[in-house]
Amino acid sequence: MNKTSSPKVTARGPVDHEVRDQIVAAATEHFSRYGYEKTTVSDLAKAIGFSKAYIYKFFESKQAIGEMICSNCLRQIEAEIRAAVDEVERPPEKLRRMFKALVESGLRLFFQDRKLYEIAASAATERWPAARAYEGRIRELIQDILQQGRQTGDFERKTPLDEATMAILLVMRPYLNPLLLQHGLDYTDEAPLLLSSLILRSLSP
Amino acid sequence: MNKTSSPKVTARGPVDHEVRDQIVAAATEHFSRYGYEKTTVSDLAKAIGFSKAYIYKFFESKQAIGEMICSNCLRQIEAEIRAAVDEVERPPEKLRRMFKALVESGLRLFFQDRKLYEIAASAATERWPAARAYEGRIRELIQDILQQGRQTGDFERKTPLDEATMAILLVMRPYLNPLLLQHGLDYTDEAPLLLSSLILRSLSP
């Protein structure tokens, strides 16, 4: 990772990076146990054994730590989705896998790591950069699959690529966004199949 | 309306109906001003000038009053959607109008009657019968339009009708459900057009 991408860190060599990781790891555990909203930077400092001032050298606020955790969490979900997509060859099957994987990883986050889910929900409410960037990367993944499918002749080419991509992102969004997912738990069994079939019908050449 | 459809009302003739309407009208105003969550049945009784016991003769709880208000509100939205659908002849255009109307009436509820919106949101969270019935009626409307389109040859007939209907309901659901709508305000401008176009592509014969 390029150092210049984290402007809030003073340049002090690789050790800084380790300290940041250490803070994030401790905060992840602390937030998971006590919740993001209830924990203060003082609580974290106490739990890690650092001074509050020392933590502020690395992160300008609790939100900055929360964003980093959220970003890690979304990157992991994204990695799972990409792995599911890469397992199959044909673009239609890639889209089905993508929908299934994103619902499954969202549900796992929701049911197994409820406190992390709360952080992701804060990120989605407050539109943290990490959440926006995630939505952007999912959009790119959709667009890549569409382009592949247009090349293989599996998908129609009449609709502008941007329009088709955005419409599919909107169909997936209620399952991507943790705030929305919690209101659709009744449908998470059938939604991936029903909606990816609808999407594929819309893409038939 | 058939009396037997409201089992909680003691049969005392048409006057009861008027009293119920009076309570609902006063409660709608009171909830709109002070919010559903904050208002108690005592507050309502005081505002209307009835005793609390008298109100309980007509509604078994605040929730029962809230449900009635929510039901009225959803019926009005439904009437607006049906009017929009009836304005045009061809099934594809009916679907487009339907999507546009449901987003517009949801947004009007959200921005103009915020307190009523809160009641609708409670209904959606707690899955009140009124909210479930509304979703059921919207589903029927989708199915009717699909059937018409299959008869006119505008829509494909290969996909089982139930499956196509449910998938379209799932695409519309984030805009039907007030809890979901509030998290999609960034997309309400483009969503109706993008998503109804995607739906129509999925229906092409």
mmCIF file with all atom_site columns, C-alpha atoms in Angstrom, chain A residues 69 88 117 142 163 169 202:
data_model
loop_
_atom_site.group_PDB
_atom_site.id
_atom_site.type_symbol
_atom_site.label_atom_id
_atom_site.label_alt_id
_atom_site.label_comp_id
_atom_site.label_asym_id
_atom_site.label_entity_id
_atom_site.label_seq_id
_atom_site.pdbx_PDB_ins_code
_atom_site.Cartn_x
_atom_site.Cartn_y
_atom_site.Cartn_z
_atom_site.occupancy
_atom_site.B_iso_or_equiv
_atom_site.pdbx_formal_charge
_atom_site.auth_seq_id
_atom_site.auth_comp_id
_atom_site.auth_asym_id
_atom_site.auth_atom_id
_atom_site.pdbx_PDB_model_num
ATOM 1 C CA . ILE A 1 69  ? -12.511 -1.371  10.373  1.00 0.00 ? 69  ILE A CA 1
ATOM 2 C CA . VAL A 1 88  ? -17.185 -19.880 -12.828 1.00 0.00 ? 88  VAL A CA 1
ATOM 3 C CA . TYR A 1 117 ? -22.538 -4.927  11.350  1.00 0.00 ? 117 TYR A CA 1
ATOM 4 C CA . ILE A 1 142 ? -20.956 -5.583  -12.502 1.00 0.00 ? 142 ILE A CA 1
ATOM 5 C CA . GLU A 1 163 ? -27.425 2.282   -17.849 1.00 0.00 ? 163 GLU A CA 1
ATOM 6 C CA . LEU A 1 169 ? -26.526 -2.083  -9.040  1.00 0.00 ? 169 LEU A CA 1
ATOM 7 C CA . SER A 1 202 ? -33.303 -8.439  -18.976 1.00 0.00 ? 202 SER A CA 1
#
